[in-house]
Short mmCIF file of C-alpha atoms and ligand atoms in Angstrom, two decimals:
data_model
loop_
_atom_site.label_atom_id
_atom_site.label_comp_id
_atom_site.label_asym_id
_atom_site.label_seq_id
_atom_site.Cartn_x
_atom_site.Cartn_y
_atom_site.Cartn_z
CA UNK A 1163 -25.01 -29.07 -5.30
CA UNK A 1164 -22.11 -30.97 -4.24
CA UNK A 1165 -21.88 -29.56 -0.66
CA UNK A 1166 -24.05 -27.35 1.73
CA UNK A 1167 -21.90 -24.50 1.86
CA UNK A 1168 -20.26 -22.94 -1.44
CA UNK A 1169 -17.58 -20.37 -1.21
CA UNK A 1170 -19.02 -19.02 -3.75
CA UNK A 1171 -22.64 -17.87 -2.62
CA UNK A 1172 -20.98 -15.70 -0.44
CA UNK A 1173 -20.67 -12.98 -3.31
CA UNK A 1174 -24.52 -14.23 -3.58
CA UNK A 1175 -25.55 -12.42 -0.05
CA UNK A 1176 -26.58 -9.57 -1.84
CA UNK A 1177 -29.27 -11.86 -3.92
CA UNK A 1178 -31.36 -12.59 -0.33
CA UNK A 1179 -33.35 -9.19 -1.45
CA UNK A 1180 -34.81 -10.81 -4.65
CA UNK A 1181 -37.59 -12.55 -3.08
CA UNK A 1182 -38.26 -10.33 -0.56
CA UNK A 1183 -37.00 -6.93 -1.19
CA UNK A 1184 -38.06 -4.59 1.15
CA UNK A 1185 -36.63 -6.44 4.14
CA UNK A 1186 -33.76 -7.16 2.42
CA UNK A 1187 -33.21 -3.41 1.75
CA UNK A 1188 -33.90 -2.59 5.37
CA UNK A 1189 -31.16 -5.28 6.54
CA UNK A 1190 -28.70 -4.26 4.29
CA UNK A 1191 -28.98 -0.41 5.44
CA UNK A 1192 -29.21 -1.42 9.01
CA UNK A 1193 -25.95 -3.63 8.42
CA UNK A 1194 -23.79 -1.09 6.68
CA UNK A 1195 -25.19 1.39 9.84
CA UNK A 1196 -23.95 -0.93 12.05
CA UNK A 1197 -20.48 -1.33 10.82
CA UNK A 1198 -19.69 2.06 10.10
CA UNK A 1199 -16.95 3.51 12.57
CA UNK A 1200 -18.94 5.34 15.37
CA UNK A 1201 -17.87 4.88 19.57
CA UNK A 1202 -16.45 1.42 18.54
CA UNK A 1203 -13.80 1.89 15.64
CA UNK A 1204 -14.10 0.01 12.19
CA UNK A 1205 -11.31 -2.53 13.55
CA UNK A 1206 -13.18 -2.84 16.99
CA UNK A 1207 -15.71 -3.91 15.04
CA UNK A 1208 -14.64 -6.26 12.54
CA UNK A 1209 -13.14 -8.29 15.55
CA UNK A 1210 -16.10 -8.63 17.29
CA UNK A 1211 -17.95 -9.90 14.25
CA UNK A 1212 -15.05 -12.06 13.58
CA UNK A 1213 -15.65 -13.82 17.29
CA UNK A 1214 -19.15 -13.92 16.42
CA UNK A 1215 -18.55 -15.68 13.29
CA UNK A 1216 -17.00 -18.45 15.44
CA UNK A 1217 -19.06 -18.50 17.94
CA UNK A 1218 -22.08 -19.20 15.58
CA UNK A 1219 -19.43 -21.20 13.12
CA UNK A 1220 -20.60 -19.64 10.26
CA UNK A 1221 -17.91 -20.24 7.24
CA UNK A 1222 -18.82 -17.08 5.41
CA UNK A 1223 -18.80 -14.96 7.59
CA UNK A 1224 -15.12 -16.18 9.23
CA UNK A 1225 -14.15 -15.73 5.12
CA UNK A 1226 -15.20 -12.68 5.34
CA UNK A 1227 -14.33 -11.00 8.58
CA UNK A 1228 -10.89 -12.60 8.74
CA UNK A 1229 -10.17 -10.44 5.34
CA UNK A 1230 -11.88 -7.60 6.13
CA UNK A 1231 -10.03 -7.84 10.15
CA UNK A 1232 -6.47 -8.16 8.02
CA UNK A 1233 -7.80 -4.80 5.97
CA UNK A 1234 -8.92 -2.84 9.20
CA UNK A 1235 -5.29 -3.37 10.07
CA UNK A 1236 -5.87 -6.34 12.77
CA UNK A 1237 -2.95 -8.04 13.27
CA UNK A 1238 -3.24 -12.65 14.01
CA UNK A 1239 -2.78 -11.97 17.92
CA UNK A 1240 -5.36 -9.73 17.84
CA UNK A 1241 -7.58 -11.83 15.73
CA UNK A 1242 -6.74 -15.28 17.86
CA UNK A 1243 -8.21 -13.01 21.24
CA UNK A 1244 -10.82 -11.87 19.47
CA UNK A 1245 -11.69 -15.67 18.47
CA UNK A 1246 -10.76 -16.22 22.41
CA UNK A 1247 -12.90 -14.35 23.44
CA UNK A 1248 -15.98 -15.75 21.67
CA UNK A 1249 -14.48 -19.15 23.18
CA UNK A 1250 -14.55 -18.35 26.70
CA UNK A 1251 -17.91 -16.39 26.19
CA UNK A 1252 -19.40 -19.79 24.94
CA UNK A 1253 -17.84 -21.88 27.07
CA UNK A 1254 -18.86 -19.79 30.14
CA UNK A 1255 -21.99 -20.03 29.08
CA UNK A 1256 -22.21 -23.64 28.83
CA UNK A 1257 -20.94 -24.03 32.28
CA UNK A 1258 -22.57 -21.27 33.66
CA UNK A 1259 -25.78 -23.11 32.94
CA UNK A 1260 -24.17 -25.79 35.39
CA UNK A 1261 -25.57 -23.55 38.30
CA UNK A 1262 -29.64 -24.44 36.88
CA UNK A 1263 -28.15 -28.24 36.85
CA UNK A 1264 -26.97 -27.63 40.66
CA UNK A 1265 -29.68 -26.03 42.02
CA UNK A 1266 -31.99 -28.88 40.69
CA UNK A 1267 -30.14 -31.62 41.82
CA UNK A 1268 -30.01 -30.20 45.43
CA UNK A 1269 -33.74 -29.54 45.02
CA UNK A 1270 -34.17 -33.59 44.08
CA UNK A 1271 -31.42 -34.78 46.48
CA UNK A 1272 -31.15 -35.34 49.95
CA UNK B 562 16.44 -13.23 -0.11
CA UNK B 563 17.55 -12.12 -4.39
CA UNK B 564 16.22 -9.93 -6.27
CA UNK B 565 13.81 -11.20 -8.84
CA UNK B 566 16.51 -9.99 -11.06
CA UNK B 567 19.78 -11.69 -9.31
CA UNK B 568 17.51 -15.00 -9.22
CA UNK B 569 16.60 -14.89 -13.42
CA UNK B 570 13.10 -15.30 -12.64
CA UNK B 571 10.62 -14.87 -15.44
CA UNK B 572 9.19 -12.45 -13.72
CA UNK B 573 12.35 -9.89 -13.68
CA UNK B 574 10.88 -9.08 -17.17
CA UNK B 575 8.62 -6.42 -17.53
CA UNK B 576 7.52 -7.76 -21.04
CA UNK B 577 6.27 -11.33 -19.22
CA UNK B 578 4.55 -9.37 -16.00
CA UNK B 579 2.74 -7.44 -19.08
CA UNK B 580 1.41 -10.96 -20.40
CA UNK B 581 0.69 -12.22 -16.33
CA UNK B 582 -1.69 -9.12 -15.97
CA UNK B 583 -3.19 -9.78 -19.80
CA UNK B 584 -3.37 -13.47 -20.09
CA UNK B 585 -5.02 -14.87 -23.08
CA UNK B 586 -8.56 -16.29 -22.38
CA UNK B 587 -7.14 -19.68 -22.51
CA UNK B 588 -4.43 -19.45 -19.71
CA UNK B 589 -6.14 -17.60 -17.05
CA UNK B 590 -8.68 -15.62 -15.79
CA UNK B 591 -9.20 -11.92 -18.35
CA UNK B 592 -10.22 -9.18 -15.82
CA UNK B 593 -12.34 -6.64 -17.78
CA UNK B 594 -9.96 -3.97 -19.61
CA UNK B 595 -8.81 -0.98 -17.01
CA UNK B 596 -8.94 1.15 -20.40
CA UNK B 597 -12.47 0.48 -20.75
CA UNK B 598 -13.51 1.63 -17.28
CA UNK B 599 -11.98 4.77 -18.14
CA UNK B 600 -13.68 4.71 -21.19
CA UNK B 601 -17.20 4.63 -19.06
CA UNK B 602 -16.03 7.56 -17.19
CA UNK B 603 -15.04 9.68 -20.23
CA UNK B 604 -11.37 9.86 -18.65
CA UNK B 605 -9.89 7.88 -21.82
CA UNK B 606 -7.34 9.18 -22.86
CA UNK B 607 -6.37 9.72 -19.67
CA UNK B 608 -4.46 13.42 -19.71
CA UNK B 609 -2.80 15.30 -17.22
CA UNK B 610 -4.69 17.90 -15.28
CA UNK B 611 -1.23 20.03 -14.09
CA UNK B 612 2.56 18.48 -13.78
CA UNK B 613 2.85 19.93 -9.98
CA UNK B 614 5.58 16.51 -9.03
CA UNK B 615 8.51 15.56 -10.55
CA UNK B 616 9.03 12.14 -9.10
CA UNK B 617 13.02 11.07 -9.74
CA UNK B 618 13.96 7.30 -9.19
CA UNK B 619 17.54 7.54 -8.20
CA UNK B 620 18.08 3.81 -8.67
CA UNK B 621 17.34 0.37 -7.63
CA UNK B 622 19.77 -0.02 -5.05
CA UNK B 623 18.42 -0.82 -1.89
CA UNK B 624 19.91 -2.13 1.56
CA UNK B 625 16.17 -4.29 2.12
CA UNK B 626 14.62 -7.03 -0.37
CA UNK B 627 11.14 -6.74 0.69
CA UNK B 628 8.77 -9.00 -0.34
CA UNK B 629 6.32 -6.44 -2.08
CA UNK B 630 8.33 -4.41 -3.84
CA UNK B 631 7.47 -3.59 -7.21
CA UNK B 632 10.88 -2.04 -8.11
CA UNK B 633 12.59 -5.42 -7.30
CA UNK B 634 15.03 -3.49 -5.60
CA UNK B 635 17.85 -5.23 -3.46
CA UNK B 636 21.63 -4.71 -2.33
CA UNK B 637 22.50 -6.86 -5.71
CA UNK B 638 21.06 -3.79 -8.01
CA UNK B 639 23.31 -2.03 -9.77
CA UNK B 640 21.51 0.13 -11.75
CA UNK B 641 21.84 3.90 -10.32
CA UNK B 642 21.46 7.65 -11.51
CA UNK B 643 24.42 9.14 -12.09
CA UNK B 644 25.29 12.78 -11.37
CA UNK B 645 24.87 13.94 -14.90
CA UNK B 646 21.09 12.83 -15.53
CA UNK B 647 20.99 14.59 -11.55
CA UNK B 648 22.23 17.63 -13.38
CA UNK B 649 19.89 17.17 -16.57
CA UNK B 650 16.75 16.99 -13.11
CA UNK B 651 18.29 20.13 -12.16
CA UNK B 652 17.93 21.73 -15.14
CA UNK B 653 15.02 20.68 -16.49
CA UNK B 654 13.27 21.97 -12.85
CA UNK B 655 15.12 25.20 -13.23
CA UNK B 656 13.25 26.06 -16.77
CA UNK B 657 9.59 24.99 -14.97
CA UNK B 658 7.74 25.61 -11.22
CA UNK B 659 7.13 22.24 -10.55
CA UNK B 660 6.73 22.48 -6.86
CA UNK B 661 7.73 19.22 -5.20
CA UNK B 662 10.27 17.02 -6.41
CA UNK B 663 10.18 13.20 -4.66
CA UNK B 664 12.83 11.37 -4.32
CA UNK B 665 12.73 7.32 -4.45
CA UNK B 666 14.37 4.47 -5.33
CA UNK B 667 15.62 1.79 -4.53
CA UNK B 668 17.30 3.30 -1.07
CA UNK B 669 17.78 6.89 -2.32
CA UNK B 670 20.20 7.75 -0.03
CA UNK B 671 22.68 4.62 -1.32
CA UNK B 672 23.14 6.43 -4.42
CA UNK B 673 26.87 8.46 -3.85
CA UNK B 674 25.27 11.80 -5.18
CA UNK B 675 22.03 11.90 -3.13
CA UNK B 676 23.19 14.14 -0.85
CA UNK B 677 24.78 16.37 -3.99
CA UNK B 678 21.33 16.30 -5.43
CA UNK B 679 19.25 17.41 -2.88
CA UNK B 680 21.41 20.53 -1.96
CA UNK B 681 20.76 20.98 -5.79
CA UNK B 682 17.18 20.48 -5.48
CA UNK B 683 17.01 22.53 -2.23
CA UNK B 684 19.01 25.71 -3.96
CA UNK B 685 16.28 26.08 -6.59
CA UNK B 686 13.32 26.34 -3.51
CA UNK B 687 11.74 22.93 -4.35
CA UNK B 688 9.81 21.09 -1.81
CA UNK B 689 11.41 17.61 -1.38
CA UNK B 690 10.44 14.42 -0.79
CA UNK B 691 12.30 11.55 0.02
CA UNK B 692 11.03 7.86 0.59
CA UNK B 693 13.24 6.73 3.49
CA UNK B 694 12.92 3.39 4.07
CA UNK B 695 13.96 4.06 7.73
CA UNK B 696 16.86 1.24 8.17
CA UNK B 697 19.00 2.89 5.83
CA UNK B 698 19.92 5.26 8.75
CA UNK B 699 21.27 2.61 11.09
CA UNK B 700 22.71 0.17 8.58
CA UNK B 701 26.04 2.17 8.68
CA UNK B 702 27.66 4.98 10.42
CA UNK B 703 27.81 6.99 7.28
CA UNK B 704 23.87 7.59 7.27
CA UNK B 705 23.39 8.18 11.14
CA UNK B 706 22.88 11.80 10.13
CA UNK B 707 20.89 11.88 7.49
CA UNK B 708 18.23 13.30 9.98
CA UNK B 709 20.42 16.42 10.39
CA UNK B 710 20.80 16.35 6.72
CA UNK B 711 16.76 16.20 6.08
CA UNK B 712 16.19 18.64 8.59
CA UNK B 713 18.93 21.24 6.74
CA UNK B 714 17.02 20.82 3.59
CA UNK B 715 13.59 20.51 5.03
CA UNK B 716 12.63 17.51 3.19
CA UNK B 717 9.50 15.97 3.67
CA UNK B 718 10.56 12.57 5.20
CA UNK B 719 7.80 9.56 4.05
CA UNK B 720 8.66 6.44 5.24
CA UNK B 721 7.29 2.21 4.81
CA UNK B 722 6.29 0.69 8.11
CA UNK B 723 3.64 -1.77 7.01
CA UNK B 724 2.18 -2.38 10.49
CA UNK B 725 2.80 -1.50 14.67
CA UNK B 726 3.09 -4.86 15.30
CA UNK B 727 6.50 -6.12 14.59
CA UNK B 728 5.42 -9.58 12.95
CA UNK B 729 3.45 -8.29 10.29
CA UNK B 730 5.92 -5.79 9.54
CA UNK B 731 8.77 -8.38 9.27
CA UNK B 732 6.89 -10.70 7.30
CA UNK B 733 7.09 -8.10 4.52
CA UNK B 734 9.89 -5.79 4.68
CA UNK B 735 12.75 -9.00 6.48
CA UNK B 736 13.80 -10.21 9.95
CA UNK B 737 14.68 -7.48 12.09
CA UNK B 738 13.19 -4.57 10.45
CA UNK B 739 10.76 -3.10 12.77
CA UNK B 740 13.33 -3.13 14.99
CA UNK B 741 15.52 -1.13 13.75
CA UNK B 742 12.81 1.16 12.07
CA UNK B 743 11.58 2.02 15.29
CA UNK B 744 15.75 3.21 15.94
CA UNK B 745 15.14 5.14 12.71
CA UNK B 746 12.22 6.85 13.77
CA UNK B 747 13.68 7.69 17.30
CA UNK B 748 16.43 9.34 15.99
CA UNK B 749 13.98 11.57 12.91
CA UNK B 750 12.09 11.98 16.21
CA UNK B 751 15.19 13.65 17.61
CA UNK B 752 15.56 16.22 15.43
CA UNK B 753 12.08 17.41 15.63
CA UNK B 754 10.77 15.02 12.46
CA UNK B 755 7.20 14.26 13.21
CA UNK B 756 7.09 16.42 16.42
CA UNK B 757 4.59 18.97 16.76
CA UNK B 758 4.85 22.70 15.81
CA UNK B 759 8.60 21.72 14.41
CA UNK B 760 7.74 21.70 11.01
CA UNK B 761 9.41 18.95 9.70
CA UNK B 762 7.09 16.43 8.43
CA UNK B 763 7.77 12.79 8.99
CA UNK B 764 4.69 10.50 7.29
CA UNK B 765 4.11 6.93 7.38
CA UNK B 766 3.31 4.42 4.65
CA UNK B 767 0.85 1.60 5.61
CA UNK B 768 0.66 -0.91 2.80
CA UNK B 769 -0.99 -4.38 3.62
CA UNK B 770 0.97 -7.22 4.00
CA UNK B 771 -0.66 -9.64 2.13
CA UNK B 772 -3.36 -10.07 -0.29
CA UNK B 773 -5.75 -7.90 1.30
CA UNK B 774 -6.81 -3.66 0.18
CA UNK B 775 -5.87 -1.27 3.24
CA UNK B 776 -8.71 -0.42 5.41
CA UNK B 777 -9.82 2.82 6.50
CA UNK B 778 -6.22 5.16 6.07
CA UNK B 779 -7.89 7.52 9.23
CA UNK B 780 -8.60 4.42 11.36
CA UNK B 781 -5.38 2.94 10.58
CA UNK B 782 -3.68 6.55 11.31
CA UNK B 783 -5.29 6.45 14.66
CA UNK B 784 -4.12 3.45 15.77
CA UNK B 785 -0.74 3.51 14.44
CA UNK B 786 -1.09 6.84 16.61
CA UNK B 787 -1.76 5.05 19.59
CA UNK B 788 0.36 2.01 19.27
CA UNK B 789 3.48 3.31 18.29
CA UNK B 790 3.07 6.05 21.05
CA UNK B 791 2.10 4.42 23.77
CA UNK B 792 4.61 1.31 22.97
CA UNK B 793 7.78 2.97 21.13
CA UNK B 794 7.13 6.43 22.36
CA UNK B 795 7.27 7.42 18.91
CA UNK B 796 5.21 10.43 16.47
CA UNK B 797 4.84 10.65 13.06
CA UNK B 798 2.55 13.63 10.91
CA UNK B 799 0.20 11.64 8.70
CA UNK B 800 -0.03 7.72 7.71
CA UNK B 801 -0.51 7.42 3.94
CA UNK B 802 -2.58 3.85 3.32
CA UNK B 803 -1.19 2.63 -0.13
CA UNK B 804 -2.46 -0.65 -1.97
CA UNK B 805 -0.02 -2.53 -3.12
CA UNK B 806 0.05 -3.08 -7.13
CA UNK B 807 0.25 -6.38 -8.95
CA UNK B 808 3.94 -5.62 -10.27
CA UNK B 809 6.80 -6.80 -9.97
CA UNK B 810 7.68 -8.93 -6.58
CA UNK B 811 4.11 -8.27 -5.14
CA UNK B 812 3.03 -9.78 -8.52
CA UNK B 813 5.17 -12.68 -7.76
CA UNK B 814 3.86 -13.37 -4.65
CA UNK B 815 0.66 -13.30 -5.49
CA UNK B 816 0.92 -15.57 -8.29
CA UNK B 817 3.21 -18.03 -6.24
CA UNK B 818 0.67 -17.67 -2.88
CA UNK B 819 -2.57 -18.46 -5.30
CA UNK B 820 -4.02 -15.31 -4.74
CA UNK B 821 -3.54 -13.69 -7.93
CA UNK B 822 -7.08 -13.91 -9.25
CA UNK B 823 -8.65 -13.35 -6.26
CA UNK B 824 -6.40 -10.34 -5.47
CA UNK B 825 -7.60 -8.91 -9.07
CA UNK B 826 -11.00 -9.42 -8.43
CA UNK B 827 -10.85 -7.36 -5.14
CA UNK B 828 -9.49 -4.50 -7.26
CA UNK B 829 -11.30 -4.60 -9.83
CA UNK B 830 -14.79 -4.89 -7.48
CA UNK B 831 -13.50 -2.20 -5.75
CA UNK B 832 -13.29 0.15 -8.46
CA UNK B 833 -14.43 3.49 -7.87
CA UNK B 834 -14.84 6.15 -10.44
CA UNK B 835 -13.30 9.38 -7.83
CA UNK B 836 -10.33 7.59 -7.20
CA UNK B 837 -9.72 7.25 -11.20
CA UNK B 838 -10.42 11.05 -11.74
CA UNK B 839 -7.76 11.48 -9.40
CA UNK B 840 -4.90 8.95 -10.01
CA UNK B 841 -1.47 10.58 -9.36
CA UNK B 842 0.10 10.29 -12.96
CA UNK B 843 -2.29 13.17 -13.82
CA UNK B 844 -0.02 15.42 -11.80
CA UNK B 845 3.30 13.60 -12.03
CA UNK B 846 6.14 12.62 -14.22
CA UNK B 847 8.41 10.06 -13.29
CA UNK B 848 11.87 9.95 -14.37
CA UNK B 849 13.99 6.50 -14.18
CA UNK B 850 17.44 5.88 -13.15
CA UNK B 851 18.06 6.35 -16.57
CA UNK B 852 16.63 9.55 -17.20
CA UNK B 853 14.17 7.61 -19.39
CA UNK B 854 10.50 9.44 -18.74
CA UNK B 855 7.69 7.64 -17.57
CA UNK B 856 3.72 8.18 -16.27
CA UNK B 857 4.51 7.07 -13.05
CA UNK B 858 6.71 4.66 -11.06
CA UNK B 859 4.96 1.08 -11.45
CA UNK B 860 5.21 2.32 -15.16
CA UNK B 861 8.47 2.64 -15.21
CA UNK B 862 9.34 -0.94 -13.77
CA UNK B 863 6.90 -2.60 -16.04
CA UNK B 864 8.85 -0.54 -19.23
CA UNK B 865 6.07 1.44 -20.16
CA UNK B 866 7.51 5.19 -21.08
CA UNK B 867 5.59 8.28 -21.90
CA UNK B 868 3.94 8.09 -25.76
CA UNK B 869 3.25 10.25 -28.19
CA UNK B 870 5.32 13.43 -29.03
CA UNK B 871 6.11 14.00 -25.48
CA UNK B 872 9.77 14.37 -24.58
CA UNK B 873 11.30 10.75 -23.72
CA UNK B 874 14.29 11.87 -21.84
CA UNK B 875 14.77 14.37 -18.57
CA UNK B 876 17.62 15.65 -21.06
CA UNK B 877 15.09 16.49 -23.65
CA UNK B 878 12.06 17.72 -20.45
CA UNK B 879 9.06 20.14 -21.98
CA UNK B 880 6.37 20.64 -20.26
CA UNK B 881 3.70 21.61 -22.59
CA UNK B 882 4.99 18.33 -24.75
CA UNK B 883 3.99 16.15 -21.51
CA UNK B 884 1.11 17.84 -20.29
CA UNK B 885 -0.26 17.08 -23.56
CA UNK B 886 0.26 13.32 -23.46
CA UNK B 887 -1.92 10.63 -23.39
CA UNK B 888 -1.32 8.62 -20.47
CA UNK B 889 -0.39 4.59 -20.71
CA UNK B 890 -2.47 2.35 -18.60
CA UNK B 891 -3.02 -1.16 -18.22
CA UNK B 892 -4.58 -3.81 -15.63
CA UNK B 893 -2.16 -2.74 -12.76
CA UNK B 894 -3.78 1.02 -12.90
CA UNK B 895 -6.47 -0.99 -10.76
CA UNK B 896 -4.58 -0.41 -7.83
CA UNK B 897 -4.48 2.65 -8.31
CA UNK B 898 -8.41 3.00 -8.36
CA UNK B 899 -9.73 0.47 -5.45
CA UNK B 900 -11.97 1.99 -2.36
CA UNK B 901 -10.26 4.62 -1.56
CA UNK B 902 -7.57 4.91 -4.11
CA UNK B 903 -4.24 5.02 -3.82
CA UNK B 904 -1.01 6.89 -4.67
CA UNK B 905 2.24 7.87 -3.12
CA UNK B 906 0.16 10.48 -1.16
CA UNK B 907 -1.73 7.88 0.14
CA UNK B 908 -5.73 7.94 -0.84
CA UNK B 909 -7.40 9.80 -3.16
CA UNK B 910 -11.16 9.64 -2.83
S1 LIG C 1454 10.09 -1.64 -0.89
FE1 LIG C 1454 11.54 0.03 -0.61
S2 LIG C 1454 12.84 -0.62 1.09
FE2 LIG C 1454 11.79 -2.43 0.34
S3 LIG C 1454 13.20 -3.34 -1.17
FE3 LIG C 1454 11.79 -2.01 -2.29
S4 LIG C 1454 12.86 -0.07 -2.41
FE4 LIG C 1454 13.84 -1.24 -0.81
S1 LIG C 1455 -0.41 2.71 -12.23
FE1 LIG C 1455 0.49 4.63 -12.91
S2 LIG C 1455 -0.43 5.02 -14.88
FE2 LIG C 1455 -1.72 3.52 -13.86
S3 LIG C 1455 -3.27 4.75 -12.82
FE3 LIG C 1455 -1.64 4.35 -11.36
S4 LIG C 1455 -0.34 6.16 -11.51
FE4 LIG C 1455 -1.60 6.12 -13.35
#
């Protein structure tokens, strides 16, 4: 193995269920459930799990979800918010964490 | 931008696309045989359920080069139908009840005896189709009614816009083109096209622009729906999602881009059995500028006519002899058979 992550294990996701099968069955179903087109449309969706992808930088699952975003019919400025909003969601969160820091330092300081 | 054709590129040659999409093992990637999936479904020979579309290629003369195009069709072809092989349509429709007769190209309407043929068409009680590329109605004052003229006739009206937002669609079809598409579609608008309870039909074509498959084709109808409502203030009937097929200028750019085998192996992964019981050459002939008969229209470009002891020529048209036929396919039929399918009425399973 000459890196961690292989473009090609992606195709491999499927191959999770050999060792344990019965969970992997039960994610699978539960994954195709989830992205099925229901109050949120197919597209809706793929975008959101494209932002996701960022947010938890995983590189097969941008691979994947900025092809199938392009098939849904997602157009780039609709893919670069979607990635914006994962940004500002993450970043707010960092700094929103700043109020825990604030409150303790008043608690410590005079 | 050239034609394919205009710039002598090896792949203006139908012969050469032929050995792109069947390399020897040596020279590129072999996707398994499209015969032999057919073969697994008991569909080989492929035969033709009913001839119910006569699908007439009026020439490659087109006022766009888009990027995809599998006819390689451009302002610098010259190749065109001329009003005698119209006549030989005519007749050959008159002795059979082929229902719909669709009219491509190329631009159709650039041809000088379009308008000739359709009255033709239109006298004998034949649905019509034409593929209107859309900008063909503003490029010049001489087409600026050619929504009066559809409406006359009643033609069916199916028209390429690849995507609502004007970049994508650009990027495929040439600078300016939504633009002036929207025009188009104002004006078909107009005259009732796409407008309910009017009955005149105006469809869309969604095609990706790149190397991707098309998505859902009611999704994408939805929110080409919305979009072009809501932003152009303009209706359509339907939106027909077609894949685009690895011939021809689409074949180029894949090759050039690097995507060719990936693009092949979406297809071929994405083979499904329902959309190969159901490919549109089962129901259609396609007849070239020529008159020269083939399966269907990528057949045509990659010089593949009917076989066997079906007639050749529109001059020469029996029905029983071509309903008979075994039909030709090769490794581009895979477009034809990913998720959904695909054919010039959109999906098929
Ligand atoms: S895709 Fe249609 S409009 Fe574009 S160049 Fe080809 S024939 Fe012309
Ligand atoms: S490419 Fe033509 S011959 Fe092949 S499956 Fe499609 S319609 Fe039929």
């Amino acid at each position: 193995m000459s890196t961690y992550y292989n473009p090609s294990d992606l195709a491999k996701f499927g191959n999770i269920s050999e060792w344990q099968p019965e969970m992997g069955r039960k994610f699978f179903d539960y994954y195709g459930e989830v992205f099925k087109e229901g109050a949120l449309s197919e597209r809706e969706k793929s975008l959101i799990a494209l932002a996701v992808a960022h947010v938890v930088q995983c590189p097969y699952c941008i691979d994947a979800y900025t092809s199938d975003a392009l098939q849904k019919g997602a157009d780039e400025a609709q893919m670069m918010e979607a990635v914006h909003v994962g940004a500002a969601i993450k970043g707010g969160a960092t700094l929103v964490h700043a109020t825990m820091m604030m409150n303790k330092a008043k608690e410590l300081t005079m | 931008m050239k034609s394919l054709h205009a710039q002598h590129h090896a792949l203006a040659d139908s012969a050469y696309q032929l050995t792109v999409l069947n390399p020897a093992e040596t020279v590129g990637t072999s996707f398994p045989p499209f015969a032999g999936k057919l073969r697994a479904a008991g569909l080989l020979p492929l035969r033709p359920t009913a001839i119910s579309v006569l699908q007439v290629n009026v020439g490659k003369m087109c006022n766009q080069v888009c990027k995809h195009c599998h006819v390689d069709a451009g302002p610098d072809r010259t190749e065109i139908m001329t009003r005698e092989t119209m006549q030989q349509c005519l007749d050959a429709l008159a002795q059979t009840d082929i229902e719909v007769v669709d009219l491509t190209g190329g631009a159709p309407e650039m041809n000088p005896d379009f308008r000739w043929f359709v009255e033709g068409i239109s006298a004998l009680g034949r649905q019509i189709i034409v593929r209107c590329n859309l900008t063909i109605i503003v490029a010049n004052k001489k087409y600026n009614d050619l929504p009066e003229f559809f409406a006359r006739h009643g033609v069916r009206v199916v028209s390429s816009l690849p995507h609502f937002a004007a970049g994508r669609t650009d990027a495929q079809r040439g600078e300016g083109v939504f633009e002036r598409s929207i025009r188009a579609l104002g004006m078909l608008n107009a005259v009732g096209y796409g407008v309910e309870g009017s009955g005149l039909n105006l469809d869309l074509v969604y095609n990706p622009s790149g190397a991707f498959l098309p998505g859902s084709q009611i999704s994408l109808e939805r929110e080409f729906k919305q979009r072009l409502g809501r932003e152009h203030h303009v209706t359509f009937n339907n939106l027909l999602a077609i894949t685009n097929l690895p011939v021809s200028r689409f074949l180029d750019y894949l090759v050039e881009s690097g995507n060719y085998d990936g693009y092949m192996d979406k297809l071929v992964q994405a083979y499904n059995p329902v959309a190969a019981a159901n490919v549109m050459c089962r129901s259609t002939v396609s007849v070239g500028w020529d008159g020269l008969l083939y399966d269907c229209d990528f057949n045509q470009m990659l010089d593949l006519p009917v076989t066997g002891n079906a007639s050749r020529h529109i001059r020469d048209f029996d029905l029983a002899s071509l309903e008979a036929r075994s039909i030709v396919v090769n490794q581009h039929c895979y477009g034809c058979t990913a998720g959904a399918g695909s054919s010039c009425g959109g999906a098929t399973a």
